[in-house]
Structure formats: structure tokens, C-alpha cells
PDB file of C-alpha atoms in Angstrom:
ATOM      1  CA  MET A1236       0.004  -0.007   0.000  1.00  0.00           C
ATOM      2  CA  ARG A1237       2.898   2.397   0.816  1.00  0.00           C
ATOM      3  CA  ALA A1238       4.510   1.874  -2.582  1.00  0.00           C
ATOM      4  CA  ARG A1239       1.234   2.550  -4.322  1.00  0.00           C
ATOM      5  CA  ASP A1240       0.767   5.825  -2.356  1.00  0.00           C
ATOM      6  CA  LEU A1241       4.277   6.879  -3.175  1.00  0.00           C
ATOM      7  CA  LEU A1242       3.736   6.129  -6.844  1.00  0.00           C
ATOM      8  CA  MET A1243       0.487   8.121  -6.834  1.00  0.00           C
ATOM      9  CA  GLU A1244       2.276  11.083  -5.186  1.00  0.00           C
ATOM     10  CA  GLN A1245       5.039  10.956  -7.806  1.00  0.00           C
ATOM     11  CA  ASN A1246       2.513  10.837 -10.644  1.00  0.00           C
ATOM     12  CA  VAL A1247       0.629  13.866  -9.233  1.00  0.00           C
ATOM     13  CA  ALA A1248       3.990  15.753  -8.821  1.00  0.00           C
ATOM     14  CA  LEU A1249       4.989  14.831 -12.385  1.00  0.00           C
ATOM     15  CA  ASP A1250       1.656  15.909 -13.817  1.00  0.00           C
ATOM     16  CA  LEU A1251       1.857  19.174 -11.847  1.00  0.00           C
ATOM     17  CA  ALA A1252       5.410  19.806 -13.169  1.00  0.00           C
ATOM     18  CA  ARG A1253       4.279  19.108 -16.740  1.00  0.00           C
ATOM     19  CA  GLN A1254       1.403  21.578 -16.372  1.00  0.00           C
ATOM     20  CA  GLU A1255       3.777  24.225 -15.018  1.00  0.00           C
ATOM     21  CA  ALA A1256       6.201  23.635 -17.822  1.00  0.00           C
ATOM     22  CA  GLU A1257       3.457  23.955 -20.461  1.00  0.00           C
ATOM     23  CA  LEU A1258       2.196  27.106 -18.802  1.00  0.00           C
ATOM     24  CA  ALA A1259       5.735  28.565 -18.780  1.00  0.00           C
ATOM     25  CA  ILE A1260       6.202  27.726 -22.506  1.00  0.00           C
ATOM     26  CA  ARG A1261       2.823  29.306 -23.295  1.00  0.00           C
ATOM     27  CA  GLY A1262       3.792  32.418 -21.301  1.00  0.00           C
ATOM     28  CA  HIS A1263       7.161  32.605 -23.068  1.00  0.00           C
ATOM     29  CA  ASN A1264       5.553  32.273 -26.476  1.00  0.00           C
ATOM     30  CA  ASP A1265       2.848  34.852 -25.631  1.00  0.00           C
ATOM     31  CA  PHE A1266       5.550  37.225 -24.472  1.00  0.00           C
ATOM     32  CA  LEU A1267       7.502  36.734 -27.691  1.00  0.00           C
ATOM     33  CA  ALA A1268       4.399  37.251 -29.759  1.00  0.00           C
ATOM     34  CA  VAL A1269       3.487  40.519 -27.936  1.00  0.00           C
ATOM     35  CA  MET A1270       7.063  41.828 -28.155  1.00  0.00           C
ATOM     36  CA  ASN A1271       7.225  40.859 -31.815  1.00  0.00           C
ATOM     37  CA  HIS A1272       4.134  42.878 -32.491  1.00  0.00           C
ATOM     38  CA  GLU A1273       5.247  45.808 -30.344  1.00  0.00           C
ATOM     39  CA  MET A1274       8.644  45.973 -32.150  1.00  0.00           C
ATOM     40  CA  ARG A1275       7.257  45.437 -35.639  1.00  0.00           C
ATOM     41  CA  THR A1276       4.861  48.369 -35.543  1.00  0.00           C
ATOM     42  CA  PRO A1277       7.463  51.177 -35.089  1.00  0.00           C
ATOM     43  CA  LEU A1278       9.907  49.255 -37.271  1.00  0.00           C
ATOM     44  CA  HIS A1279       7.455  49.062 -40.159  1.00  0.00           C
ATOM     45  CA  ALA A1280       6.881  52.840 -39.763  1.00  0.00           C
ATOM     46  CA  ILE A1281      10.661  53.345 -40.156  1.00  0.00           C
ATOM     47  CA  ILE A1282      10.732  51.085 -43.161  1.00  0.00           C
ATOM     48  CA  THR A1283       7.717  52.792 -44.800  1.00  0.00           C
ATOM     49  CA  LEU A1284       8.869  56.310 -44.061  1.00  0.00           C
ATOM     50  CA  SER A1285      12.388  55.598 -45.287  1.00  0.00           C
ATOM     51  CA  SER A1286      10.941  54.164 -48.528  1.00  0.00           C
ATOM     52  CA  LEU A1287       8.810  57.269 -48.949  1.00  0.00           C
ATOM     53  CA  LEU A1288      11.851  59.490 -48.222  1.00  0.00           C
ATOM     54  CA  LEU A1289      13.809  57.765 -51.018  1.00  0.00           C
ATOM     55  CA  GLU A1290      11.152  58.889 -53.464  1.00  0.00           C
ATOM     56  CA  THR A1291      11.923  62.561 -52.709  1.00  0.00           C
ATOM     57  CA  GLU A1292      14.845  64.656 -54.006  1.00  0.00           C
ATOM     58  CA  LEU A1293      17.964  63.825 -51.877  1.00  0.00           C
ATOM     59  CA  ASN A1294      21.588  64.507 -52.472  1.00  0.00           C
ATOM     60  CA  PRO A1295      23.793  61.414 -52.856  1.00  0.00           C
ATOM     61  CA  GLU A1296      24.955  61.508 -49.249  1.00  0.00           C
ATOM     62  CA  GLN A1297      21.433  61.812 -47.909  1.00  0.00           C
ATOM     63  CA  ARG A1298      20.230  59.066 -50.281  1.00  0.00           C
ATOM     64  CA  SER A1299      22.995  56.738 -49.062  1.00  0.00           C
ATOM     65  CA  MET A1300      22.098  57.388 -45.409  1.00  0.00           C
ATOM     66  CA  VAL A1301      18.384  56.771 -45.987  1.00  0.00           C
ATOM     67  CA  GLU A1302      19.199  53.545 -47.882  1.00  0.00           C
ATOM     68  CA  THR A1303      21.335  52.425 -44.989  1.00  0.00           C
ATOM     69  CA  VAL A1304      18.453  53.214 -42.549  1.00  0.00           C
ATOM     70  CA  LEU A1305      16.086  51.244 -44.816  1.00  0.00           C
ATOM     71  CA  LYS A1306      18.341  48.212 -45.187  1.00  0.00           C
ATOM     72  CA  SER A1307      19.341  48.170 -41.459  1.00  0.00           C
ATOM     73  CA  SER A1308      15.686  48.397 -40.375  1.00  0.00           C
ATOM     74  CA  SER A1309      14.892  45.532 -42.786  1.00  0.00           C
ATOM     75  CA  LEU A1310      17.671  43.469 -41.206  1.00  0.00           C
ATOM     76  CA  LEU A1311      16.226  44.259 -37.764  1.00  0.00           C
ATOM     77  CA  ALA A1312      12.821  43.066 -39.058  1.00  0.00           C
ATOM     78  CA  THR A1313      14.465  39.842 -40.053  1.00  0.00           C
ATOM     79  CA  LEU A1314      15.998  39.422 -36.613  1.00  0.00           C
ATOM     80  CA  ILE A1315      12.585  39.913 -35.045  1.00  0.00           C
ATOM     81  CA  ASN A1316      11.238  37.247 -37.388  1.00  0.00           C
ATOM     82  CA  ASP A1317      14.084  34.970 -36.319  1.00  0.00           C
ATOM     83  CA  ILE A1318      13.118  35.372 -32.658  1.00  0.00           C
ATOM     84  CA  LEU A1319       9.476  34.488 -33.462  1.00  0.00           C
ATOM     85  CA  ASP A1320      10.682  31.464 -35.475  1.00  0.00           C
ATOM     86  CA  ILE A1321      12.568  30.170 -32.452  1.00  0.00           C
ATOM     87  CA  SER A1322       9.319  30.296 -30.506  1.00  0.00           C
ATOM     88  CA  ARG A1323       7.501  28.542 -33.330  1.00  0.00           C
ATOM     89  CA  LEU A1324      10.235  25.908 -33.490  1.00  0.00           C
ATOM     90  CA  GLU A1325       9.809  25.263 -29.691  1.00  0.00           C
ATOM     91  CA  ASP A1326       6.070  24.803 -29.886  1.00  0.00           C
ATOM     92  CA  GLY A1327       6.156  22.836 -33.158  1.00  0.00           C
ATOM     93  CA  SER A1328       4.143  25.379 -35.206  1.00  0.00           C
ATOM     94  CA  LEU A1329       6.895  26.482 -37.684  1.00  0.00           C
ATOM     95  CA  GLU A1330       5.881  25.640 -41.285  1.00  0.00           C
ATOM     96  CA  LEU A1331       7.983  26.051 -44.361  1.00  0.00           C
ATOM     97  CA  GLU A1332       6.596  27.986 -47.337  1.00  0.00           C
ATOM     98  CA  ILE A1333       7.698  25.882 -50.311  1.00  0.00           C
ATOM     99  CA  GLY A1334       7.598  27.483 -53.749  1.00  0.00           C
ATOM    100  CA  ASP A1335       9.614  28.327 -56.839  1.00  0.00           C
ATOM    101  CA  PHE A1336      12.015  31.267 -56.574  1.00  0.00           C
ATOM    102  CA  ASN A1337      14.951  32.903 -58.311  1.00  0.00           C
ATOM    103  CA  LEU A1338      18.003  31.602 -56.478  1.00  0.00           C
ATOM    104  CA  HIS A1339      20.413  34.140 -57.962  1.00  0.00           C
ATOM    105  CA  SER A1340      18.100  37.005 -56.873  1.00  0.00           C
ATOM    106  CA  VAL A1341      18.148  35.792 -53.293  1.00  0.00           C
ATOM    107  CA  PHE A1342      21.978  36.022 -53.216  1.00  0.00           C
ATOM    108  CA  ARG A1343      21.962  39.415 -54.865  1.00  0.00           C
ATOM    109  CA  GLU A1344      19.344  40.711 -52.416  1.00  0.00           C
ATOM    110  CA  VAL A1345      21.510  39.489 -49.503  1.00  0.00           C
ATOM    111  CA  MET A1346      24.385  41.427 -51.019  1.00  0.00           C
ATOM    112  CA  ASN A1347      22.287  44.579 -51.293  1.00  0.00           C
ATOM    113  CA  PHE A1348      21.333  44.248 -47.634  1.00  0.00           C
ATOM    114  CA  ILE A1349      24.785  43.740 -46.328  1.00  0.00           C
ATOM    115  CA  LYS A1350      26.891  46.082 -48.473  1.00  0.00           C
ATOM    116  CA  PRO A1351      25.996  49.291 -46.609  1.00  0.00           C
ATOM    117  CA  ILE A1352      26.614  47.555 -43.246  1.00  0.00           C
ATOM    118  CA  ALA A1353      29.974  46.200 -44.412  1.00  0.00           C
ATOM    119  CA  ALA A1354      30.868  49.669 -45.818  1.00  0.00           C
ATOM    120  CA  VAL A1355      30.535  51.112 -42.352  1.00  0.00           C
ATOM    121  CA  LYS A1356      33.358  48.786 -41.221  1.00  0.00           C
ATOM    122  CA  LYS A1357      35.216  49.528 -44.505  1.00  0.00           C
ATOM    123  CA  LEU A1358      34.902  45.862 -45.547  1.00  0.00           C
ATOM    124  CA  GLN A1359      34.771  44.779 -49.200  1.00  0.00           C
ATOM    125  CA  VAL A1360      32.015  42.333 -50.022  1.00  0.00           C
ATOM    126  CA  SER A1361      31.808  40.118 -53.107  1.00  0.00           C
ATOM    127  CA  LEU A1362      29.454  37.520 -54.448  1.00  0.00           C
ATOM    128  CA  MET A1363      30.471  34.580 -56.621  1.00  0.00           C
ATOM    129  CA  LEU A1364      27.769  32.474 -58.172  1.00  0.00           C
ATOM    130  CA  SER A1365      28.979  29.243 -59.755  1.00  0.00           C
ATOM    131  CA  PRO A1366      28.079  28.788 -63.415  1.00  0.00           C
ATOM    132  CA  ASP A1367      26.361  25.475 -62.534  1.00  0.00           C
ATOM    133  CA  LEU A1368      24.116  27.161 -59.870  1.00  0.00           C
ATOM    134  CA  PRO A1369      20.575  26.901 -61.223  1.00  0.00           C
ATOM    135  CA  LEU A1370      18.676  30.136 -61.719  1.00  0.00           C
ATOM    136  CA  CYS A1371      15.520  28.759 -60.142  1.00  0.00           C
ATOM    137  CA  ALA A1372      15.059  26.647 -57.027  1.00  0.00           C
ATOM    138  CA  ILE A1373      12.219  25.078 -55.035  1.00  0.00           C
ATOM    139  CA  GLY A1374      12.115  25.674 -51.317  1.00  0.00           C
ATOM    140  CA  ASP A1375      11.384  28.282 -48.698  1.00  0.00           C
ATOM    141  CA  GLU A1376      12.811  31.546 -50.192  1.00  0.00           C
ATOM    142  CA  LYS A1377      12.257  33.522 -46.960  1.00  0.00           C
ATOM    143  CA  ARG A1378      14.060  30.926 -44.821  1.00  0.00           C
ATOM    144  CA  LEU A1379      16.969  30.778 -47.223  1.00  0.00           C
ATOM    145  CA  MET A1380      17.179  34.602 -47.210  1.00  0.00           C
ATOM    146  CA  GLN A1381      17.015  34.528 -43.423  1.00  0.00           C
ATOM    147  CA  ILE A1382      19.846  31.960 -43.179  1.00  0.00           C
ATOM    148  CA  MET A1383      22.030  33.859 -45.699  1.00  0.00           C
ATOM    149  CA  LEU A1384      21.515  37.153 -43.911  1.00  0.00           C
ATOM    150  CA  ASN A1385      22.476  35.603 -40.571  1.00  0.00           C
ATOM    151  CA  VAL A1386      25.609  34.044 -42.078  1.00  0.00           C
ATOM    152  CA  ALA A1387      26.566  37.282 -43.794  1.00  0.00           C
ATOM    153  CA  ALA A1388      25.812  39.363 -40.692  1.00  0.00           C
ATOM    154  CA  ASN A1389      28.056  37.069 -38.610  1.00  0.00           C
ATOM    155  CA  ALA A1390      30.806  37.385 -41.227  1.00  0.00           C
ATOM    156  CA  ILE A1391      30.587  41.197 -40.970  1.00  0.00           C
ATOM    157  CA  ARG A1392      30.393  41.154 -37.163  1.00  0.00           C
ATOM    158  CA  PHE A1393      33.544  38.974 -36.792  1.00  0.00           C
ATOM    159  CA  THR A1394      35.602  40.459 -39.622  1.00  0.00           C
ATOM    160  CA  LYS A1395      37.837  43.338 -38.475  1.00  0.00           C
ATOM    161  CA  GLU A1396      39.367  44.185 -41.821  1.00  0.00           C
ATOM    162  CA  GLY A1397      39.656  42.824 -45.299  1.00  0.00           C
ATOM    163  CA  ASP A1398      36.892  41.327 -47.334  1.00  0.00           C
ATOM    164  CA  ILE A1399      33.977  38.969 -47.192  1.00  0.00           C
ATOM    165  CA  SER A1400      33.147  36.656 -50.077  1.00  0.00           C
ATOM    166  CA  LEU A1401      29.839  34.854 -50.450  1.00  0.00           C
ATOM    167  CA  THR A1402      30.063  31.914 -52.785  1.00  0.00           C
ATOM    168  CA  ALA A1403      27.199  29.711 -53.973  1.00  0.00           C
ATOM    169  CA  SER A1404      27.705  26.494 -55.898  1.00  0.00           C
ATOM    170  CA  VAL A1405      26.037  23.167 -56.376  1.00  0.00           C
ATOM    171  CA  ALA A1406      27.329  20.505 -53.951  1.00  0.00           C
ATOM    172  CA  ARG A1407      28.526  17.369 -55.656  1.00  0.00           C
ATOM    173  CA  THR A1408      26.451  14.318 -54.707  1.00  0.00           C
ATOM    174  CA  ASP A1409      29.510  12.289 -53.735  1.00  0.00           C
ATOM    175  CA  TYR A1410      30.328  14.960 -51.126  1.00  0.00           C
ATOM    176  CA  LEU A1411      26.820  14.739 -49.689  1.00  0.00           C
ATOM    177  CA  ARG A1412      27.277  11.051 -48.837  1.00  0.00           C
ATOM    178  CA  ASP A1413      30.342  11.656 -46.667  1.00  0.00           C
ATOM    179  CA  PHE A1414      30.544  15.146 -45.183  1.00  0.00           C
ATOM    180  CA  ARG A1415      34.185  14.520 -44.171  1.00  0.00           C
ATOM    181  CA  ALA A1416      35.122  14.303 -47.862  1.00  0.00           C
ATOM    182  CA  LEU A1417      34.650  18.057 -48.369  1.00  0.00           C
ATOM    183  CA  ASP A1418      37.799  19.703 -49.593  1.00  0.00           C
ATOM    184  CA  PHE A1419      37.120  22.896 -47.530  1.00  0.00           C
ATOM    185  CA  TYR A1420      39.493  23.348 -44.627  1.00  0.00           C
ATOM    186  CA  PRO A1421      39.130  26.530 -42.558  1.00  0.00           C
ATOM    187  CA  VAL A1422      42.370  28.498 -42.261  1.00  0.00           C
ATOM    188  CA  ALA A1423      43.078  30.323 -39.036  1.00  0.00           C
ATOM    189  CA  SER A1424      43.876  34.018 -39.459  1.00  0.00           C
ATOM    190  CA  ASP A1425      44.383  36.784 -36.988  1.00  0.00           C
ATOM    191  CA  ASP A1426      43.243  39.551 -39.343  1.00  0.00           C
ATOM    192  CA  THR A1427      40.046  38.431 -41.016  1.00  0.00           C
ATOM    193  CA  SER A1428      37.269  35.968 -40.820  1.00  0.00           C
ATOM    194  CA  THR A1429      35.264  35.111 -43.900  1.00  0.00           C
TER     195      THR A1429
END
């Protein structure tokens, strides 16, 4: 009888702990959703007003500054979306949006976003698209853009001087079978990180 009572107490405690954990996750996700909304509203105002400002007469220096504000605020919007995606991943509600898209355009758009930010650090940025890279792809264009922006932003963040090169090519199928067969070996450097 004692063992049964102990087992019942443990089951009740486990159920209570599970309920508390689910409540904490819901609270966390609700908080992220509210913060996401509260941050997006002023951010979209900045993006919209910057876009409208670009349609007016500006001297080249002003135009460059407004373009930087627009691109930086767009990157911040992407970061906010990343945070919301983490929440969606945790609760299992993240869904990919599969469709056809222009792969080359995604890489060029990433370059357009990061060039002004890299220029602030006086970094050169280049893009190399392999001739065998298909023009069109099927997948989640927004997620690919998100990933590429994160990779590029990290490259900018951790590069003190020099240049950053984004290269896109088709992986050979024999490399996909054994990831250790890749002929890419990172080289340590004190000056730059690419």
C-alpha cells in the first residue's frame, strides 16, 4: 500500500510539473508574440517612411544614409522574425513555405542588404555564383534569405578588416554522402574571418 501511495504522489507531482512547464512555455511564447508585435509596428513605420523619403529629392549622401536606414531596419525586421521562429520551433508550429524562386536573386538581395553595413566597417563584399548554380530553385525563399542574412551578418560582425566573399555553388552528390570528404578546410587568421 505504501509503494502505491508513493507512486500516486510521484505521478501527481509529475503531472503538476508538466502543467507548470506547459504554462511557462505558453507564457514565453505569448511574451515573444506581444514583443514581436510591439517591435514590428514602429519598425514598419521606419521602413515605410524611409521608402517614402527615398522617393523625394535627396543629395547622394542623404540618399545613401536613408538607404542604410532602410536596409538596417529591414535586417532588424528579419532578426525579429528569427526570434518568433525560435518560438515557433519550440512549440512545433513552424511551417516552411515551399515554392519556386529565383536563387540568384536571393543571393543578390542578400548582397544589397549587407553592403551598406559592411561599408561602415570599411569591408569589401563580393558575391560569386558558380556557373552550374541553377537560376530557379524550389524551397522556402524567406528561410533561405534569413539563413544567408544571418551568415553574412556574422561574417561582418567577426571580420575586423579585409573582405567577405559569399560563394554559392552546387554540392557534388559524392560529397553529400560523406561530409568529411569536403575539400574545404578553414584556415586560421588573426586579421580576417570570412
